[in-house]
Amino acid sequence: MEKMLINAIHPEEIRVAIVKDNLLKEFYIQSSMKEQIRGDIYKGRIARLEPSLGAVFVDYGRDKNGLLSMRDINPGFIPGLKDNKDWKRSLKKGLEIPVQVSREEKDRKGVQLTMNLSIPGRYMVLLPHHSLSGISRRIEDEAQRQRLKDIVKQLEPPSDMGLIVRTAGMDRTRAELSKDLNYLLRLWRSTEKEIKTSSSPTLIYREGDILIRSIRDYFTPDINEILIDNEETYKRAIIFMKSVMPRYQKVIKLFKDVKPLFTKYELEKQLAQIYNKKVSLASGGSIVIESTEAMVTIDVNSGRSTNTNNMEHTAFSTNMEAAGEIARQLMLRDLGGLIVIDFIDMQSKEHIHNIEKALKDGLKEDRAHVRTGKISRFGLMEMSRERLSPTLLEKSHVTCPYCNGTGMIRSVESSAFTVLRDIQLYLNRNKEHGINVSLSEEVAIYLLNKQKSYLSRLEKNFSAEISIILDKNLKRGEMRIEAIP
């Protein structure tokens, strides 16, 4: 049986873990350092039309305007529109429209918006001004799909509302689905009223904090306990569970042990490993996960598991183990976008097929939309994973101020030689009689001890006095040159 553990002692960072037999299965975090706005609905106004991009930029009340693609514009939400065929003519600067965040800001890419609004409930997703109705692709049983389709018809949602039955809706009764639909319709009517009466730009609907989302999206009947270590959060969870799944409210319990919740279930060590680039495998091999602006790369290494007597068998067994761990890490770290996996080279087509299948099987429980390719002749597999939220690292880490995220800094020697070149260039351009050069401690000491003769030569060549000043506020690679008055 599984448990959901909610560590909410510090409101600035709330952590949610789903564990099975003390093994971390899923992990989510809400940090005040990185606000999550995916799914939030705003009333915005068009700030700029960009026909060349096939998009418009929308001022939705935050620092940067969001990008709204033409294909994500829902004519049903364009004010005063009578004929949907001519909706493009209605787009103009200042037009007020409701938008929902479909992709959060990442690196230099701004927020992506959509007018195809969706409001998730426990069992269904409501799609206002949309004709689409269907069943989650994850529900594969045809009998279940047909049963749910019949129930949706019986529920008779409003003609301008689309509905999608979520995976959690499988095996639910007509009464349960009807209750969820009524809840969603009440929520939409309230949201719609706010859209009509509020001035833009403004936030209209918040997707919900991590507590609500965790219970709504991640709770399943397989979870026999939800343990919460904060009394206020516990009370909120009880109220929400009563409103959406009253028969399961008894699984929510207040954790009162003196020992910290995550420590009791041996999670802190497992969580620390999530932040490492290298993940060790039981066989002695490892996988190395690197995130770049363009993609995520994963390298599989055999390490100590190498058996020179049978390299094919070693490669296959290590790749099989890695496939399962890669699927687990993608979900734990919530990595999204393009992902390229460099498996150990194999010759057997059967082995290659088995590795592809093992990865797909490992991703079956992934809530994100995933597409996987084939392993190429170079041992590379391309796949894409829906980006549900900022990655775990983005929520809890900041870019290193010393290396700017590269993981490397210049050596003292290289930094010093760069400084000497910059001094020469500065004196050549400015013809000063004297300059102060402020540097980090280690670079300044290196120049004064190892390059004193070169500094003297520069002083002689340019007839200028060069004063090296130690500044503890400067990092290696930084410098400041000022003319002496």
Coordinates of C-alpha atoms in Angstrom, one line a residue:
M1 CA 0.0 0.0 0.0
E2 CA 1.0 3.6 -0.6
K3 CA 1.2 6.7 1.6
M4 CA 1.0 10.4 0.8
L5 CA 3.2 12.4 3.1
I6 CA 2.7 16.2 3.3
N7 CA 5.4 18.2 5.0
A8 CA 3.9 21.6 5.6
I9 CA 5.6 22.8 8.8
H10 CA 7.2 25.6 6.7
P11 CA 4.6 27.3 4.5
E12 CA 7.4 28.9 2.4
E13 CA 8.2 25.4 1.1
I14 CA 5.6 22.6 1.2
R15 CA 6.7 19.1 0.1
V16 CA 4.5 16.2 -0.9
A17 CA 5.8 12.7 -1.3
I18 CA 4.1 9.5 -2.4
V19 CA 5.9 6.5 -1.1
K20 CA 5.5 2.8 -1.5
D21 CA 7.3 0.5 0.9
N22 CA 9.4 3.5 2.0
L23 CA 10.6 4.0 -1.6
L24 CA 10.0 7.5 -3.0
K25 CA 7.6 7.1 -6.0
E26 CA 6.5 10.7 -6.7
F27 CA 7.6 14.1 -5.2
Y28 CA 6.2 17.6 -5.5
I29 CA 7.3 20.9 -4.0
Q30 CA 5.7 24.3 -3.7
S31 CA 8.3 27.0 -3.0
S32 CA 7.7 30.7 -2.4
M33 CA 11.0 31.2 -4.4
K34 CA 9.3 29.9 -7.6
E35 CA 5.6 30.7 -7.9
Q36 CA 3.7 28.2 -10.1
I37 CA 1.1 29.9 -12.3
R38 CA 0.4 27.1 -14.9
G39 CA -3.4 26.7 -15.1
D40 CA -4.1 30.1 -13.7
I41 CA -6.7 32.2 -15.6
Y42 CA -6.3 35.9 -16.2
K43 CA -8.3 38.7 -17.8
G44 CA -5.7 40.2 -20.1
R45 CA -5.7 42.7 -23.0
I46 CA -3.9 42.4 -26.3
A47 CA -0.7 44.5 -26.2
R48 CA 0.7 43.8 -29.6
L49 CA -0.2 41.8 -32.8
E50 CA 2.6 39.9 -34.5
P51 CA 1.2 38.5 -37.8
S52 CA 4.7 37.2 -38.7
L53 CA 4.7 35.0 -35.7
G54 CA 1.1 34.0 -36.0
A55 CA 0.5 35.2 -32.5
V56 CA -0.4 38.1 -30.3
F57 CA 1.3 39.3 -27.1
V58 CA -1.1 39.7 -24.1
D59 CA -0.6 41.9 -21.1
Y60 CA -2.0 39.7 -18.3
G61 CA -0.7 41.7 -15.3
R62 CA 2.7 40.3 -14.7
D63 CA 6.2 41.6 -15.6
K64 CA 6.4 40.2 -19.1
N65 CA 3.6 39.9 -21.7
G66 CA 2.6 36.4 -22.6
L67 CA 2.5 34.8 -26.0
L68 CA -0.8 33.7 -27.4
S69 CA -0.7 31.7 -30.6
M70 CA -3.4 32.2 -33.2
R71 CA -4.2 28.5 -33.0
D72 CA -4.9 28.8 -29.3
I73 CA -7.5 31.6 -29.7
N74 CA -11.0 30.5 -28.9
P75 CA -13.5 32.7 -30.8
G76 CA -16.2 31.9 -28.2
F77 CA -14.4 34.3 -25.8
I78 CA -13.9 37.2 -28.1
P79 CA -16.3 40.0 -26.9
G80 CA -19.1 41.0 -29.4
L81 CA -18.1 38.5 -32.0
K82 CA -21.2 37.4 -34.1
D83 CA -19.6 35.4 -36.8
N84 CA -16.8 33.0 -35.8
K85 CA -15.5 32.9 -39.4
D86 CA -14.2 36.5 -39.1
W87 CA -12.7 36.3 -35.6
K88 CA -9.3 37.4 -36.8
R89 CA -10.6 40.8 -37.9
S90 CA -11.8 41.4 -34.3
L91 CA -8.3 41.1 -32.9
K92 CA -6.9 44.6 -32.0
K93 CA -4.7 46.2 -29.5
G94 CA -6.5 46.8 -26.2
L95 CA -9.0 44.0 -26.7
E96 CA -9.8 42.3 -23.4
I97 CA -9.8 38.5 -23.4
P98 CA -9.5 35.7 -20.9
V99 CA -6.3 33.6 -21.1
Q100 CA -4.9 30.7 -19.2
V101 CA -1.2 29.9 -18.6
S102 CA -0.4 26.8 -20.6
R103 CA 3.4 26.9 -20.2
E104 CA 5.4 28.7 -17.6
E105 CA 8.3 31.0 -18.2
K106 CA 11.6 29.1 -18.7
D107 CA 15.0 30.7 -19.2
R108 CA 14.5 33.4 -21.9
K109 CA 11.2 31.9 -23.1
G110 CA 8.2 33.8 -21.8
V111 CA 4.9 32.5 -20.6
Q112 CA 2.7 30.8 -23.2
L113 CA -1.0 31.5 -23.0
T114 CA -4.2 29.9 -24.4
M115 CA -7.8 30.9 -24.7
N116 CA -8.9 27.2 -24.7
L117 CA -9.7 27.4 -20.9
S118 CA -9.8 24.2 -18.9
I119 CA -10.9 23.8 -15.3
P120 CA -10.0 20.4 -13.7
G121 CA -12.1 18.7 -11.1
R122 CA -11.4 15.4 -9.3
Y123 CA -12.8 13.2 -12.1
M124 CA -13.4 15.5 -15.0
V125 CA -12.0 18.6 -16.8
L126 CA -14.5 21.3 -17.9
L127 CA -13.8 23.0 -21.2
P128 CA -15.9 26.2 -21.5
H129 CA -17.0 27.3 -25.0
H130 CA -15.7 24.1 -26.4
S131 CA -17.4 21.2 -28.3
L132 CA -14.8 18.6 -27.3
S133 CA -15.9 15.7 -25.1
G134 CA -14.0 12.5 -24.5
I135 CA -12.2 10.1 -22.2
S136 CA -8.6 10.2 -21.1
R137 CA -6.3 8.3 -23.3
R138 CA -4.9 6.6 -20.3
I139 CA -8.2 4.7 -19.8
E140 CA -7.5 2.0 -22.4
D141 CA -10.2 -0.6 -21.5
E142 CA -12.8 -0.3 -24.2
A143 CA -15.7 -1.4 -22.0
Q144 CA -14.8 1.3 -19.4
R145 CA -14.5 4.0 -22.2
Q146 CA -17.9 3.1 -23.5
R147 CA -19.5 3.1 -20.0
L148 CA -18.0 6.5 -19.3
K149 CA -19.2 7.9 -22.7
D150 CA -22.7 6.8 -21.9
I151 CA -22.6 8.4 -18.5
V152 CA -21.4 11.7 -20.0
K153 CA -24.3 11.7 -22.4
Q154 CA -26.7 11.1 -19.5
L155 CA -25.3 14.0 -17.6
E156 CA -26.2 16.3 -20.4
P157 CA -23.6 19.1 -19.9
P158 CA -24.5 22.5 -21.3
S159 CA -24.2 22.6 -25.1
D160 CA -21.3 25.1 -25.0
M161 CA -19.3 23.0 -22.5
G162 CA -16.8 20.3 -23.3
L163 CA -15.9 17.5 -20.9
I164 CA -13.0 15.1 -20.5
V165 CA -13.2 12.3 -18.1
R166 CA -9.8 12.0 -16.2
T167 CA -8.0 8.8 -15.4
A168 CA -9.3 9.2 -11.8
G169 CA -12.9 8.9 -13.2
M170 CA -12.4 5.3 -14.1
D171 CA -14.8 3.0 -12.1
R172 CA -16.6 6.1 -10.8
T173 CA -20.4 6.0 -10.6
R174 CA -22.8 8.3 -12.4
A175 CA -23.6 10.0 -9.1
E176 CA -19.9 10.7 -8.4
L177 CA -19.3 12.1 -11.9
S178 CA -22.5 14.2 -11.7
K179 CA -21.4 15.7 -8.4
D180 CA -18.0 16.6 -9.9
L181 CA -19.7 18.2 -12.9
N182 CA -22.0 20.3 -10.7
Y183 CA -19.0 21.5 -8.7
L184 CA -17.1 22.4 -11.9
L185 CA -20.2 24.3 -13.3
R186 CA -20.6 26.3 -10.1
L187 CA -16.8 27.1 -10.2
W188 CA -17.1 28.2 -13.9
R189 CA -20.1 30.4 -13.3
S190 CA -18.2 32.2 -10.6
T191 CA -15.1 32.5 -12.8
E192 CA -17.2 33.7 -15.8
K193 CA -18.8 36.4 -13.7
E194 CA -15.3 37.6 -12.6
I195 CA -14.2 37.7 -16.2
K196 CA -17.1 39.9 -17.2
T197 CA -17.0 42.3 -14.3
S198 CA -13.2 42.7 -13.6
S199 CA -11.0 45.2 -15.2
S200 CA -7.9 44.0 -17.0
P201 CA -5.2 42.9 -16.5
T202 CA -6.0 40.8 -13.4
L203 CA -5.9 37.3 -12.0
I204 CA -9.3 35.6 -12.2
Y205 CA -8.8 32.0 -11.1
R206 CA -5.9 30.3 -9.3
E207 CA -5.3 26.6 -10.1
G208 CA -5.0 25.8 -6.4
D209 CA -2.1 25.4 -4.0
I210 CA -0.1 22.2 -3.7
L211 CA -2.4 20.7 -1.0
I212 CA -5.5 20.9 -3.2
R213 CA -3.7 19.8 -6.3
S214 CA -2.1 16.8 -4.5
I215 CA -5.4 15.4 -3.2
R216 CA -7.3 16.2 -6.3
D217 CA -4.7 14.9 -8.9
Y218 CA -2.5 12.4 -7.1
F219 CA -4.7 10.6 -4.6
T220 CA -5.9 7.2 -5.6
P221 CA -7.6 4.3 -3.7
D222 CA -4.2 2.6 -3.5
I223 CA -3.1 5.3 -1.0
N224 CA -4.2 4.1 2.4
E225 CA -2.9 7.1 4.4
I226 CA -2.4 10.8 3.9
L227 CA -0.1 12.1 6.8
I228 CA 0.2 15.8 7.3
D229 CA 2.5 17.4 9.9
N230 CA 0.8 20.8 10.2
E231 CA -2.6 21.1 11.9
E232 CA -3.9 24.1 9.9
T233 CA -3.0 22.3 6.6
Y234 CA -4.6 19.1 8.0
K235 CA -7.9 20.9 8.7
R236 CA -7.9 22.4 5.1
A237 CA -7.3 18.9 3.7
I238 CA -10.2 17.5 5.6
I239 CA -12.6 20.2 4.4
F240 CA -11.5 19.7 0.7
M241 CA -11.7 15.9 1.0
K242 CA -15.2 16.2 2.4
S243 CA -16.3 18.3 -0.6
V244 CA -14.9 16.0 -3.3
M245 CA -14.4 12.5 -1.8
P246 CA -16.2 12.3 1.5
R247 CA -15.8 8.6 1.9
Y248 CA -12.0 8.9 1.9
Q249 CA -11.7 11.6 4.5
K250 CA -10.6 9.0 7.2
V251 CA -7.4 8.4 5.4
I252 CA -6.2 11.9 6.3
K253 CA -4.3 11.9 9.6
L254 CA -2.4 14.5 11.6
F255 CA 1.2 13.4 12.1
K256 CA 2.2 14.2 15.7
D257 CA 5.5 12.2 16.1
V258 CA 8.5 14.1 17.5
K259 CA 10.7 12.8 14.7
P260 CA 10.2 14.8 11.4
L261 CA 7.8 13.2 9.0
F262 CA 10.2 12.7 6.1
T263 CA 12.9 11.5 8.4
K264 CA 10.6 8.8 9.9
Y265 CA 10.0 7.4 6.4
E266 CA 13.7 7.7 5.4
L267 CA 13.0 10.1 2.6
E268 CA 15.6 12.9 3.2
K269 CA 18.5 10.8 1.8
Q270 CA 16.4 9.8 -1.3
L271 CA 15.4 13.4 -1.9
A272 CA 19.1 14.6 -1.7
Q273 CA 19.9 12.2 -4.5
I274 CA 17.3 13.8 -6.8
Y275 CA 19.4 17.0 -7.0
N276 CA 22.6 15.1 -8.1
K277 CA 23.4 14.9 -11.8
K278 CA 24.7 11.3 -11.3
V279 CA 22.4 8.5 -10.2
S280 CA 24.0 5.2 -9.2
L281 CA 22.5 1.9 -10.3
A282 CA 22.5 -1.3 -8.2
S283 CA 24.7 -3.1 -10.8
G284 CA 27.5 -0.6 -10.4
G285 CA 26.5 1.4 -13.5
S286 CA 25.1 5.0 -13.5
I287 CA 23.1 7.5 -15.4
V288 CA 24.1 11.2 -15.7
I289 CA 21.3 13.8 -16.2
E290 CA 22.2 17.2 -17.7
S291 CA 19.6 19.9 -18.4
T292 CA 20.4 22.5 -21.1
E293 CA 18.3 25.3 -22.5
A294 CA 17.5 23.2 -25.6
M295 CA 17.0 19.7 -24.1
V296 CA 17.7 17.2 -21.3
T297 CA 20.5 14.7 -22.0
I298 CA 20.8 11.4 -20.1
D299 CA 24.0 9.3 -20.4
V300 CA 24.0 5.7 -19.4
N301 CA 27.4 4.3 -18.1
S302 CA 28.3 0.7 -17.3
G303 CA 30.9 1.6 -14.7
R304 CA 31.9 -1.3 -12.5
S305 CA 29.3 -3.6 -14.1
T306 CA 31.5 -4.0 -17.2
N307 CA 32.1 -7.7 -18.0
T308 CA 34.7 -8.0 -20.8
N309 CA 33.7 -11.6 -21.4
N310 CA 30.2 -10.6 -22.6
M311 CA 29.9 -6.9 -23.5
E312 CA 26.5 -7.3 -25.2
H313 CA 25.0 -8.9 -22.1
T314 CA 26.5 -6.2 -19.8
A315 CA 25.2 -3.4 -22.1
F316 CA 21.7 -5.0 -22.2
S317 CA 21.4 -5.6 -18.4
T318 CA 22.7 -2.1 -17.6
N319 CA 20.4 -0.5 -20.1
M320 CA 17.4 -2.4 -18.7
E321 CA 18.2 -1.3 -15.2
A322 CA 18.8 2.3 -16.5
A323 CA 15.5 2.4 -18.4
G324 CA 13.4 1.9 -15.2
E325 CA 15.5 4.4 -13.3
I326 CA 15.3 7.0 -16.0
A327 CA 11.5 6.7 -16.1
R328 CA 11.4 7.2 -12.3
Q329 CA 13.8 10.2 -12.4
L330 CA 11.9 11.9 -15.1
M331 CA 8.8 11.8 -12.9
L332 CA 10.6 12.7 -9.7
R333 CA 12.4 15.7 -11.2
D334 CA 9.5 16.7 -13.4
L335 CA 11.8 17.1 -16.4
G336 CA 10.1 18.2 -19.6
G337 CA 10.7 19.2 -23.2
L338 CA 13.0 17.3 -25.5
I339 CA 14.9 14.5 -23.9
V340 CA 17.8 12.5 -25.5
I341 CA 19.0 9.3 -23.9
D342 CA 22.4 7.9 -24.8
F343 CA 22.1 4.1 -24.0
I344 CA 25.1 1.8 -24.1
D345 CA 25.6 0.5 -27.6
M346 CA 23.9 -2.9 -28.3
Q347 CA 24.0 -5.1 -31.4
S348 CA 21.0 -7.3 -30.8
K349 CA 17.7 -5.9 -32.3
E350 CA 15.8 -7.9 -29.7
H351 CA 17.7 -6.3 -26.9
I352 CA 17.1 -2.8 -28.4
H353 CA 13.4 -3.5 -28.7
N354 CA 13.3 -4.7 -25.1
I355 CA 14.9 -1.6 -23.8
E356 CA 12.4 0.6 -25.7
K357 CA 9.6 -1.4 -24.2
A358 CA 11.1 -1.2 -20.7
L359 CA 11.2 2.6 -20.9
K360 CA 7.6 2.8 -22.1
D361 CA 6.4 0.5 -19.4
G362 CA 8.2 2.5 -16.8
L363 CA 6.5 5.7 -18.0
K364 CA 2.9 4.2 -17.9
E365 CA 2.2 5.8 -14.6
D366 CA 3.6 9.2 -15.7
R367 CA 0.8 11.8 -15.6
A368 CA 2.5 14.0 -18.2
H369 CA 2.0 13.3 -21.9
V370 CA 5.0 11.4 -23.2
R371 CA 6.1 10.5 -26.7
T372 CA 9.0 8.1 -27.2
G373 CA 11.0 7.3 -30.3
K374 CA 13.2 4.4 -31.4
I375 CA 16.8 3.8 -30.4
S376 CA 19.0 5.0 -33.3
R377 CA 22.0 3.2 -34.7
F378 CA 24.1 5.6 -32.5
G379 CA 22.4 4.3 -29.4
L380 CA 20.3 7.5 -28.9
M381 CA 16.6 7.6 -28.1
E382 CA 14.7 10.8 -28.5
M383 CA 11.5 11.4 -26.5
S384 CA 9.4 14.4 -25.4
R385 CA 7.6 14.9 -22.1
E386 CA 5.0 17.5 -21.3
R387 CA 6.3 20.2 -19.0
L388 CA 3.8 20.2 -16.2
S389 CA 5.6 22.7 -14.0
P390 CA 9.0 24.2 -13.4
T391 CA 11.5 21.5 -12.7
L392 CA 12.5 20.5 -9.2
L393 CA 15.8 22.3 -9.5
E394 CA 14.1 25.5 -10.7
K395 CA 11.8 25.5 -7.6
S396 CA 14.6 25.0 -5.1
H397 CA 17.9 26.2 -6.7
V398 CA 19.3 29.5 -8.1
T399 CA 22.0 29.9 -10.7
C400 CA 25.5 29.9 -9.2
P401 CA 26.7 33.5 -9.0
Y402 CA 30.3 32.4 -9.5
C403 CA 30.0 30.1 -12.5
N404 CA 26.6 31.4 -13.9
G405 CA 25.4 27.9 -14.2
T406 CA 28.2 26.4 -16.2
G407 CA 29.6 24.3 -13.3
M408 CA 33.1 25.7 -14.0
I409 CA 35.0 28.9 -13.2
R410 CA 38.2 30.3 -14.8
S411 CA 41.5 29.3 -13.2
V412 CA 43.4 32.0 -11.2
E413 CA 46.1 32.0 -13.9
S414 CA 43.7 32.4 -16.8
S415 CA 41.8 35.1 -15.0
A416 CA 45.1 36.9 -14.3
F417 CA 46.2 36.8 -18.0
T418 CA 42.8 38.1 -19.1
V419 CA 43.3 41.1 -16.6
L420 CA 46.7 41.8 -18.1
R421 CA 45.3 41.9 -21.6
D422 CA 42.4 44.2 -20.5
I423 CA 44.9 46.6 -18.8
Q424 CA 47.0 46.8 -21.9
L425 CA 43.8 47.4 -24.1
Y426 CA 42.6 50.1 -21.6
L427 CA 45.9 52.0 -21.5
N428 CA 46.2 51.8 -25.3
R429 CA 42.8 53.4 -25.8
N430 CA 42.7 55.9 -23.0
K431 CA 46.3 57.2 -22.6
E432 CA 45.9 57.6 -18.8
H433 CA 48.8 58.5 -16.5
G434 CA 47.6 56.1 -13.8
I435 CA 44.9 53.5 -13.2
N436 CA 43.5 51.6 -10.2
V437 CA 42.7 47.9 -11.0
S438 CA 40.4 46.3 -8.5
L439 CA 40.4 42.4 -8.5
S440 CA 39.4 39.4 -6.4
E441 CA 41.9 38.5 -3.6
E442 CA 43.4 35.4 -5.3
V443 CA 43.8 37.0 -8.7
A444 CA 45.3 40.2 -7.2
I445 CA 47.8 38.2 -5.2
Y446 CA 48.8 36.1 -8.2
L447 CA 49.5 39.2 -10.3
L448 CA 51.6 40.9 -7.5
N449 CA 53.6 37.7 -6.8
K450 CA 53.9 36.1 -10.3
Q451 CA 53.4 38.8 -12.8
K452 CA 55.1 41.8 -11.2
S453 CA 57.7 42.1 -13.9
Y454 CA 55.0 42.2 -16.7
L455 CA 53.1 44.9 -14.8
S456 CA 56.4 46.9 -14.6
R457 CA 56.8 46.5 -18.3
L458 CA 53.3 47.8 -19.0
E459 CA 54.0 50.8 -16.7
K460 CA 57.2 51.6 -18.7
N461 CA 55.6 51.1 -22.1
F462 CA 52.6 53.3 -21.4
S463 CA 54.2 55.7 -18.9
A464 CA 51.4 55.0 -16.5
E465 CA 51.2 53.9 -12.9
I466 CA 49.3 50.6 -12.3
S467 CA 47.9 50.1 -8.8
I468 CA 46.5 46.6 -8.1
I469 CA 43.7 46.8 -5.4
L470 CA 42.3 43.8 -3.6
D471 CA 38.5 43.9 -3.4
K472 CA 36.9 41.0 -1.5
N473 CA 33.5 41.9 -3.0
L474 CA 34.7 40.9 -6.5
K475 CA 34.5 37.4 -7.7
R476 CA 37.2 35.6 -9.7
G477 CA 36.9 36.8 -13.3
E478 CA 35.5 40.2 -12.3
M479 CA 37.6 43.4 -12.4
R480 CA 37.2 47.2 -12.3
I481 CA 39.5 49.7 -13.9
E482 CA 39.4 53.3 -12.9
A483 CA 41.6 56.2 -13.9
I484 CA 43.6 57.9 -11.1
P485 CA 42.5 61.5 -10.9

